[in-house]
Tab-separated table of C-alpha atoms in Angstrom:
chain	number	residue	atom	x	y	z
A	349	SER	CA	0.000	0.000	0.000
A	350	THR	CA	1.000	3.605	-0.469
A	351	ASN	CA	-1.812	4.891	1.785
A	352	HIS	CA	-0.361	6.837	4.712
A	353	LYS	CA	-2.791	5.251	7.203
A	354	ASP	CA	-1.950	1.696	6.099
A	355	ILE	CA	1.777	2.406	6.314
A	356	GLY	CA	1.303	4.094	9.699
A	357	SER	CA	-0.482	0.990	10.967
A	358	LEU	CA	2.271	-1.268	9.574
A	359	TYR	CA	4.859	0.818	11.431
A	360	LEU	CA	2.854	0.549	14.669
A	361	TRP	CA	2.417	-3.231	14.372
A	362	PHE	CA	6.103	-3.672	13.521
A	363	SER	CA	7.003	-1.521	16.515
A	364	PHE	CA	4.795	-3.647	18.778
A	365	ILE	CA	6.401	-6.903	17.565
A	366	MET	CA	9.873	-5.433	18.098
A	367	PHE	CA	8.822	-4.213	21.540
A	368	LEU	CA	7.850	-7.781	22.494
A	369	THR	CA	11.144	-9.095	21.050
A	370	GLY	CA	13.161	-6.540	23.024
A	371	ALA	CA	11.078	-7.289	26.126
A	372	ALA	CA	11.924	-10.995	25.841
A	373	MET	CA	15.609	-10.078	25.839
A	374	ALA	CA	15.058	-7.800	28.842
A	375	MET	CA	13.528	-10.798	30.658
A	376	VAL	CA	16.725	-12.792	30.008
A	377	ILE	CA	18.808	-9.878	31.366
A	378	ARG	CA	16.676	-9.445	34.496
A	379	ALA	CA	16.486	-13.192	35.172
A	380	GLU	CA	20.289	-13.397	35.050
A	381	LEU	CA	20.553	-10.463	37.483
A	382	PHE	CA	17.839	-11.790	39.797
A	383	GLN	CA	20.261	-13.062	42.405
A	384	PRO	CA	24.043	-12.671	42.956
A	385	GLY	CA	25.967	-15.630	41.576
A	386	LEU	CA	23.003	-16.997	39.622
A	387	GLN	CA	24.159	-18.325	36.227
A	388	LEU	CA	21.227	-18.912	33.857
A	389	VAL	CA	22.880	-18.063	30.533
A	390	GLU	CA	26.417	-17.845	29.179
A	391	PRO	CA	28.126	-14.511	29.979
A	392	ASN	CA	28.639	-13.924	26.256
A	393	PHE	CA	24.949	-14.558	25.540
A	394	PHE	CA	24.062	-12.097	28.316
A	395	ASN	CA	26.205	-9.461	26.568
A	396	GLN	CA	24.520	-10.236	23.243
A	397	MET	CA	21.086	-9.829	24.834
A	398	THR	CA	22.146	-6.476	26.322
A	399	THR	CA	23.377	-5.208	22.934
A	400	VAL	CA	20.472	-6.386	20.795
A	401	HIS	CA	17.860	-5.423	23.413
A	402	GLY	CA	19.092	-1.826	23.334
A	403	LEU	CA	19.270	-1.634	19.538
A	404	ILE	CA	15.829	-3.189	19.090
A	405	MET	CA	14.163	-0.946	21.673
A	406	VAL	CA	15.666	2.254	20.235
A	407	PHE	CA	15.603	1.548	16.478
A	408	GLY	CA	12.892	-1.136	16.340
A	409	ALA	CA	10.313	-0.147	18.949
A	410	VAL	CA	10.526	3.587	19.761
A	411	MET	CA	11.443	5.101	16.386
A	412	PRO	CA	8.999	3.126	14.190
A	413	ALA	CA	6.223	3.843	16.713
A	414	PHE	CA	6.740	7.592	16.363
A	415	THR	CA	7.151	7.313	12.592
A	416	GLY	CA	3.894	5.359	12.451
A	417	LEU	CA	2.117	8.074	14.437
A	418	ALA	CA	3.610	10.713	12.127
A	419	ASN	CA	2.389	8.827	9.063
A	420	TRP	CA	-1.097	8.568	10.488
A	421	LEU	CA	-1.487	12.058	11.892
A	422	ILE	CA	0.541	14.585	9.894
A	423	PRO	CA	-1.481	14.424	6.630
A	424	MET	CA	-4.755	14.635	8.568
A	425	MET	CA	-3.509	17.497	10.754
A	426	ILE	CA	-2.369	19.670	7.829
A	427	GLY	CA	-5.256	18.763	5.504
A	428	ALA	CA	-3.147	16.781	3.031
A	429	PRO	CA	-4.528	13.828	1.018
A	430	ASP	CA	-1.465	11.661	1.783
A	431	MET	CA	2.255	11.948	2.448
A	432	ALA	CA	4.131	13.827	-0.298
A	433	LEU	CA	6.163	10.785	-1.424
A	434	PRO	CA	3.875	7.756	-0.909
A	435	ARG	CA	6.015	5.150	-2.688
A	436	MET	CA	9.129	6.211	-0.805
A	437	ASN	CA	6.986	5.993	2.333
A	438	ASN	CA	6.184	2.386	1.468
A	439	TRP	CA	9.846	1.621	0.802
A	440	SER	CA	11.082	3.235	4.022
A	441	PHE	CA	8.841	0.844	5.949
A	442	CYS	CA	9.470	-2.261	3.821
A	443	ILE	CA	13.241	-2.297	4.357
A	444	LEU	CA	12.873	-2.287	8.163
A	445	PRO	CA	11.839	-5.958	8.618
A	446	PHE	CA	14.920	-6.960	6.581
A	447	ALA	CA	17.195	-4.837	8.769
A	448	PHE	CA	15.944	-6.424	11.980
A	449	THR	CA	15.915	-9.933	10.511
A	450	MET	CA	19.598	-9.350	9.722
A	451	LEU	CA	20.296	-8.027	13.219
A	452	LEU	CA	18.522	-10.956	14.910
A	453	SER	CA	20.089	-13.536	12.586
A	454	SER	CA	23.525	-12.355	13.764
A	455	LEU	CA	22.728	-14.089	17.088
A	456	PHE	CA	22.883	-17.460	15.289
A	457	MET	CA	26.270	-16.907	13.645
A	458	GLU	CA	29.390	-18.741	14.725
A	459	GLY	CA	30.922	-16.695	17.531
A	460	GLY	CA	27.527	-15.284	18.455
A	461	GLY	CA	25.871	-11.942	17.874
A	462	PRO	CA	27.133	-8.450	18.719
A	463	ASN	CA	28.251	-8.531	22.367
A	464	PHE	CA	29.580	-5.020	22.979
A	465	GLY	CA	26.623	-3.094	24.423
A	466	TRP	CA	24.127	-1.015	22.436
A	467	THR	CA	26.555	1.939	22.347
A	468	PHE	CA	29.139	-0.365	20.664
A	469	TYR	CA	32.163	1.576	21.920
A	470	ALA	CA	35.487	0.901	20.266
A	471	PRO	CA	37.610	-1.132	20.907
A	472	LEU	CA	34.904	-3.537	22.145
A	473	SER	CA	33.124	-3.316	18.788
A	474	THR	CA	36.327	-3.451	16.722
A	475	THR	CA	39.200	-5.415	18.264
A	476	TYR	CA	37.203	-7.694	20.571
A	477	SER	CA	33.960	-8.271	18.657
A	478	PRO	CA	32.706	-11.385	16.808
A	479	ASP	CA	32.433	-11.585	13.004
A	480	SER	CA	28.681	-10.943	13.191
A	481	THR	CA	29.628	-7.251	13.653
A	482	ALA	CA	29.343	-7.001	9.848
A	483	LEU	CA	25.653	-7.965	9.949
A	484	PHE	CA	25.082	-5.536	12.800
A	485	VAL	CA	26.672	-2.689	10.784
A	486	PHE	CA	24.614	-3.431	7.668
A	487	ALA	CA	21.430	-3.615	9.747
A	488	ILE	CA	22.208	-0.175	11.246
A	489	HIS	CA	22.791	1.208	7.734
A	490	ILE	CA	19.388	-0.003	6.543
A	491	MET	CA	17.617	1.395	9.634
A	492	GLY	CA	19.340	4.742	9.026
A	493	ILE	CA	18.284	4.813	5.358
A	494	SER	CA	14.710	4.085	6.445
A	495	SER	CA	14.777	6.876	9.052
A	496	MET	CA	16.218	9.402	6.613
A	497	MET	CA	13.663	8.606	3.921
A	498	GLY	CA	10.856	8.922	6.488
A	499	ALA	CA	12.265	12.271	7.647
A	500	ILE	CA	12.593	13.641	4.099
A	501	ASN	CA	8.993	12.606	3.474
A	502	VAL	CA	7.786	14.416	6.603
A	503	ILE	CA	9.579	17.659	5.697
A	504	VAL	CA	8.378	17.663	2.079
A	505	THR	CA	4.813	16.891	3.202
A	506	ILE	CA	4.693	19.672	5.811
A	507	VAL	CA	6.301	22.270	3.529
A	508	ASN	CA	4.331	21.490	0.355
A	509	LEU	CA	0.997	19.857	1.195
A	510	ARG	CA	-0.627	22.145	3.778
A	511	ALA	CA	-4.274	22.948	3.016
A	512	PRO	CA	-5.107	26.544	1.990
A	513	GLY	CA	-5.167	28.719	5.102
A	514	MET	CA	-3.006	26.282	7.126
A	515	THR	CA	-0.226	28.795	7.775
A	516	TRP	CA	2.984	27.954	9.664
A	517	MET	CA	1.620	29.536	12.840
A	518	LYS	CA	-1.552	27.444	12.662
A	519	LEU	CA	0.288	24.111	12.457
A	520	PRO	CA	-0.507	21.789	15.382
A	521	LEU	CA	2.362	21.327	17.862
A	522	PHE	CA	2.716	17.646	16.868
A	523	VAL	CA	3.460	18.715	13.282
A	524	TRP	CA	6.019	21.306	14.418
A	525	THR	CA	7.785	18.783	16.662
A	526	TRP	CA	7.959	16.298	13.800
A	527	LEU	CA	9.311	18.928	11.405
A	528	ILE	CA	12.167	19.633	13.846
A	529	THR	CA	12.678	15.915	14.553
A	530	ALA	CA	12.904	15.204	10.821
A	531	PHE	CA	15.625	17.837	10.351
A	532	LEU	CA	17.537	16.354	13.286
A	533	LEU	CA	17.248	12.830	11.857
A	534	ILE	CA	18.612	13.952	8.480
A	535	ALA	CA	21.483	15.709	10.281
A	536	VAL	CA	22.528	12.843	12.554
A	537	MET	CA	21.833	9.598	10.663
A	538	PRO	CA	24.813	10.049	8.301
A	539	VAL	CA	27.007	10.561	11.386
A	540	LEU	CA	25.930	7.167	12.730
A	541	ALA	CA	26.491	5.646	9.280
A	542	GLY	CA	30.016	7.080	9.296
A	543	ALA	CA	30.709	5.760	12.795
A	544	VAL	CA	29.582	2.193	12.028
A	545	THR	CA	31.426	2.218	8.683
A	546	MET	CA	34.620	3.146	10.529
A	547	VAL	CA	33.917	0.286	12.970
A	548	LEU	CA	33.485	-2.036	9.968
A	549	THR	CA	36.734	-0.992	8.284
A	550	ASP	CA	38.653	-1.094	11.591
A	551	LYS	CA	37.496	-4.652	12.168
A	552	PHE	CA	37.719	-6.152	8.687
A	553	PHE	CA	39.926	-3.920	6.498
A	554	GLY	CA	42.871	-2.985	8.722
A	555	THR	CA	42.154	0.718	9.246
A	556	SER	CA	42.946	2.380	12.601
A	557	PHE	CA	40.308	5.055	13.137
A	558	PHE	CA	39.839	3.967	16.753
A	559	ASP	CA	43.108	2.081	17.331
A	560	THR	CA	45.836	4.038	19.125
A	561	ALA	CA	48.502	1.642	17.814
A	562	GLY	CA	47.771	2.888	14.295
A	563	GLY	CA	47.440	6.551	15.238
A	564	GLY	CA	43.681	6.461	15.849
A	565	ASP	CA	41.726	7.460	18.944
A	566	PRO	CA	39.077	5.369	20.729
A	567	VAL	CA	37.736	8.537	22.401
A	568	MET	CA	36.901	9.860	18.932
A	569	PHE	CA	34.349	7.068	18.696
A	570	GLN	CA	32.512	8.421	21.716
A	571	HIS	CA	32.408	11.928	20.258
A	572	ILE	CA	31.066	10.707	16.908
A	573	PHE	CA	28.582	8.342	18.536
A	574	TRP	CA	27.117	10.953	20.863
A	575	PHE	CA	27.049	13.574	18.127
A	576	PHE	CA	24.546	11.143	16.639
A	577	GLY	CA	23.078	9.895	19.899
A	578	HIS	CA	21.859	12.979	21.655
A	579	PRO	CA	20.014	14.701	18.775
A	580	GLU	CA	18.571	11.297	17.841
A	581	VAL	CA	17.131	10.790	21.318
């Protein structure tokens, strides 16, 4: 479908499924921490749950839920017939299930899934990470592409498709907040893409962006990551 309400509902259902998936991982984490010395799962599996739980809750549950609400409400609030770019809207949703399938399938790889925390600080995500880091990076790239396309769609819709008489100062607050959010997403998603690409090349292609031995700086990772992280939140 290219109907904004259908796509909004798909986003909300996807978000709900991801929320349940992330919640299941949270249950593993809390069960392991229930009592000192209790050993229910392998320490490495615990770390994988912590990483993937965080990524799924942020990128799979919270963000698609808000994007789904935006898809539903923005056209109705500004008097537009649909989003400005309905086929791109469809595409930005349809690539998400593939991204999260890739992320979850990394848990079944040899060496296990990503086990370095959802903030994937170097050198944990570069020197000490399993090979499934590649899948994790590609999944993040696809989520970022989806977010950016959704944000572009929101901006174009709000700027171009307001009903006659719907001036900027008459826009509902929800529409204003989404306009600002969309600009922030377009600003920060490429930063995240750059950070995870540097993680990828550090791990698999011998670069030293975050490796002091090669002239890099692990603290640079934190700066880049939080340049993405805070506006994104």
